[in-house]
Coordinates of C-alpha atoms in Angstrom, one line a residue:
M1 CA 41.5 39.0 -97.1
V2 CA 38.1 40.5 -95.2
V3 CA 39.2 43.6 -94.7
W4 CA 40.8 43.7 -98.7
F5 CA 37.2 42.5 -99.7
I6 CA 35.3 45.5 -98.2
K7 CA 37.1 48.7 -99.1
L8 CA 35.8 46.9 -102.6
L9 CA 32.7 47.3 -101.8
E10 CA 32.7 51.0 -101.0
F11 CA 33.4 51.3 -105.1
D12 CA 30.7 49.5 -106.2
I13 CA 33.9 46.5 -106.9
Q14 CA 32.8 43.0 -106.8
Y15 CA 35.3 40.2 -105.8
E16 CA 35.8 36.6 -107.3
P17 CA 37.9 34.3 -105.4
H18 CA 39.2 31.7 -107.6
G19 CA 39.8 29.4 -105.1
P20 CA 39.6 28.2 -101.9
M21 CA 41.0 31.6 -98.9
K22 CA 42.1 29.7 -95.8
T23 CA 41.7 31.4 -93.1
Q24 CA 44.8 31.6 -92.1
F25 CA 46.3 33.7 -95.3
M26 CA 43.1 35.5 -94.6
A27 CA 44.4 36.9 -91.5
N28 CA 48.1 37.5 -93.1
F29 CA 46.9 39.6 -95.8
L30 CA 44.8 41.6 -93.4
K31 CA 47.7 41.6 -91.9
E32 CA 50.3 43.2 -93.6
F33 CA 48.1 45.6 -96.1
V34 CA 45.3 46.7 -93.9
G35 CA 47.2 47.0 -89.6
N36 CA 44.3 48.7 -87.5
E37 CA 43.2 51.2 -89.8
I38 CA 40.0 50.0 -90.3
T39 CA 38.1 49.6 -86.5
T40 CA 34.0 48.6 -86.2
P41 CA 31.6 49.6 -82.7
N42 CA 28.5 49.3 -84.5
W43 CA 26.7 45.7 -84.1
W44 CA 27.3 42.8 -86.9
T45 CA 24.8 40.3 -87.4
L46 CA 25.2 37.0 -87.9
Y47 CA 23.8 34.7 -89.5
V48 CA 24.7 30.5 -89.4
D49 CA 22.9 27.0 -90.8
D50 CA 23.2 24.0 -91.7
A51 CA 22.2 21.6 -94.7
S52 CA 22.5 18.2 -95.4
N53 CA 21.4 15.8 -97.9
I54 CA 22.3 13.2 -100.0
K55 CA 25.0 15.3 -101.8
G56 CA 26.8 15.5 -98.4
N57 CA 27.5 18.3 -95.5
R58 CA 27.9 22.6 -96.8
A59 CA 27.3 25.8 -94.0
R60 CA 26.1 28.5 -94.9
I61 CA 27.2 31.6 -93.4
I62 CA 25.7 35.6 -93.4
L63 CA 27.8 38.5 -91.6
E64 CA 25.9 42.1 -92.2
G65 CA 27.1 45.1 -91.1
P66 CA 27.6 48.5 -91.0
D67 CA 27.0 50.5 -94.1
N68 CA 25.4 47.6 -95.6
I69 CA 28.1 45.6 -95.6
T70 CA 27.0 42.0 -97.0
L71 CA 29.4 39.3 -96.3
K72 CA 28.2 35.5 -97.6
Q73 CA 31.0 32.2 -97.7
A74 CA 29.3 28.4 -98.0
L75 CA 31.7 25.6 -95.8
K76 CA 31.4 22.7 -98.2
L77 CA 32.3 19.9 -95.4
N78 CA 34.1 16.9 -97.0
F79 CA 34.0 14.5 -94.4
R80 CA 31.3 12.7 -92.3
A81 CA 28.9 15.3 -90.6
S82 CA 26.1 15.4 -88.0
N83 CA 23.6 18.4 -88.7
N84 CA 25.2 19.7 -85.0
Q85 CA 28.1 19.8 -86.0
A86 CA 27.6 21.1 -89.0
E87 CA 26.1 24.1 -88.0
Y88 CA 29.3 24.4 -85.4
E89 CA 31.4 24.6 -88.5
A90 CA 29.3 27.7 -89.7
L91 CA 28.8 29.4 -86.4
V92 CA 32.9 28.8 -86.0
A93 CA 33.5 29.9 -89.3
G94 CA 31.4 32.6 -88.5
L95 CA 32.9 34.2 -85.5
K96 CA 36.5 34.2 -87.6
L97 CA 34.9 36.3 -90.7
E98 CA 33.5 38.8 -87.2
R99 CA 37.2 38.6 -85.6
E100 CA 38.9 39.2 -88.5
V101 CA 37.1 42.4 -90.0
R102 CA 36.7 43.0 -86.0
A103 CA 33.8 43.8 -85.1
K104 CA 33.4 44.5 -81.7
R105 CA 29.7 44.2 -81.0
L106 CA 27.8 40.1 -82.5
Q107 CA 23.8 39.0 -82.7
C108 CA 24.5 35.9 -84.1
Y109 CA 20.5 34.1 -85.2
T110 CA 20.9 30.4 -86.0
D111 CA 18.2 27.2 -86.9
S112 CA 20.2 25.2 -84.2
Q113 CA 17.7 25.2 -80.8
L114 CA 21.1 23.2 -79.1
V115 CA 23.9 24.4 -80.1
Q116 CA 22.6 28.1 -79.0
G117 CA 21.0 26.4 -75.9
Q118 CA 25.3 24.9 -76.0
V119 CA 26.4 28.3 -76.7
A120 CA 24.0 30.1 -74.1
N121 CA 24.5 27.5 -71.7
T122 CA 20.7 26.4 -70.9
Y123 CA 22.2 22.7 -72.9
H124 CA 24.6 21.0 -71.1
T125 CA 26.9 19.8 -73.5
K126 CA 27.8 15.9 -73.5
E127 CA 28.7 14.4 -76.6
T128 CA 32.3 15.1 -77.0
I129 CA 32.5 16.5 -80.8
L130 CA 30.2 18.9 -80.0
L131 CA 31.5 19.3 -76.6
K132 CA 35.0 20.4 -78.5
Y133 CA 33.2 22.5 -80.7
Y134 CA 31.7 24.6 -77.7
H135 CA 35.3 25.8 -76.6
I136 CA 36.2 26.6 -79.5
A137 CA 33.1 28.4 -80.1
K138 CA 33.2 29.9 -76.4
S139 CA 36.9 31.4 -77.2
L140 CA 36.0 33.1 -80.5
I141 CA 33.5 34.6 -78.9
D142 CA 35.2 36.2 -75.7
N143 CA 36.6 38.5 -78.0
F144 CA 33.3 40.9 -78.4
E145 CA 33.2 43.3 -76.0
C146 CA 28.6 42.0 -76.3
F147 CA 27.6 38.6 -78.2
E148 CA 24.1 37.9 -78.3
M149 CA 22.6 35.0 -79.7
Y150 CA 19.7 33.2 -81.1
Y151 CA 17.5 30.9 -82.2
I152 CA 15.0 30.8 -84.8
P153 CA 13.3 28.2 -86.6
R154 CA 14.4 27.2 -89.7
E155 CA 11.4 28.4 -91.6
C156 CA 12.3 31.6 -90.8
N157 CA 16.3 31.5 -91.9
T158 CA 15.4 33.5 -94.7
R159 CA 18.7 35.7 -94.5
S160 CA 20.9 32.1 -94.6
N161 CA 18.4 29.9 -96.8
L162 CA 19.3 32.0 -99.8
L163 CA 22.8 30.0 -99.3
S164 CA 21.1 26.9 -99.5
K165 CA 22.4 25.1 -103.2
L166 CA 24.8 27.4 -102.9
A167 CA 28.1 24.8 -101.7
S168 CA 27.1 21.5 -103.8
T169 CA 25.8 23.1 -106.9
K170 CA 28.0 26.1 -108.0
K171 CA 31.9 25.4 -107.9
V172 CA 33.9 28.6 -107.0
G173 CA 34.1 31.5 -108.5
H174 CA 30.2 31.5 -110.7
L175 CA 29.1 33.5 -108.3
K176 CA 30.9 36.7 -106.9
T177 CA 30.8 38.4 -103.6
I178 CA 30.6 35.0 -101.5
I179 CA 33.0 33.7 -100.2
Q180 CA 32.9 29.3 -101.1
E181 CA 35.4 27.2 -99.3
T182 CA 35.4 23.2 -99.1
L183 CA 36.7 21.7 -95.5
Q184 CA 38.9 18.5 -95.7
T185 CA 38.9 17.9 -92.2
P186 CA 36.7 19.5 -89.2
T187 CA 38.0 22.0 -87.3
I188 CA 38.2 20.8 -84.0
D189 CA 41.0 18.4 -86.2
A190 CA 43.2 21.6 -86.2
E191 CA 42.3 23.0 -83.4
E192 CA 43.4 19.6 -81.9
I193 CA 47.0 20.1 -83.7
M194 CA 47.5 23.8 -83.3
T195 CA 47.0 23.2 -79.5
R196 CA 49.4 20.2 -79.7
E197 CA 52.1 22.3 -81.4
E198 CA 51.9 24.7 -78.7
E199 CA 51.8 22.4 -75.6
E200 CA 54.9 20.3 -77.5
P201 CA 58.7 21.9 -75.3
N202 CA 61.4 23.5 -77.6

């Protein structure tokens, strides 16, 4: 779905989703209609951010690629999450988007010094929940030929700030070129279920 969306951008056509798009659905669409046609050896840039307030938790992703390609995703988290957990949700979602567009080289910017430090292995991950997110993120990062992650203060993270209120104030379909999705459960729960299913004997 993401690569198909990029193809539309070449003709100045905007795609407006009419409901939440699941990652697995995007992947299946990609295999069926795109195949191995698109490869992207150039550097891509990913901005991730979290935003927590009384209205709930949100995660924002902006993905920039060659030829002025820009993809934006807003996640609404319908579960309790710390700021660092929401930041990891944004990172994991962004890495999955990168994988779908077959990006090989990625520069990632986050306003969470803790998450950046953990991914760079300069900070030790002791909290159980964050450790699970860390392993998911690292497994996705291993798919890239080159990966760099940088910390930028929140006030300087202007690229992701443009999505600051989107997930909590806009309904799906109100804005074009932006993918919106609601997560009912943490990503780590889904990954654990998948792992258990793979380990079950036939």
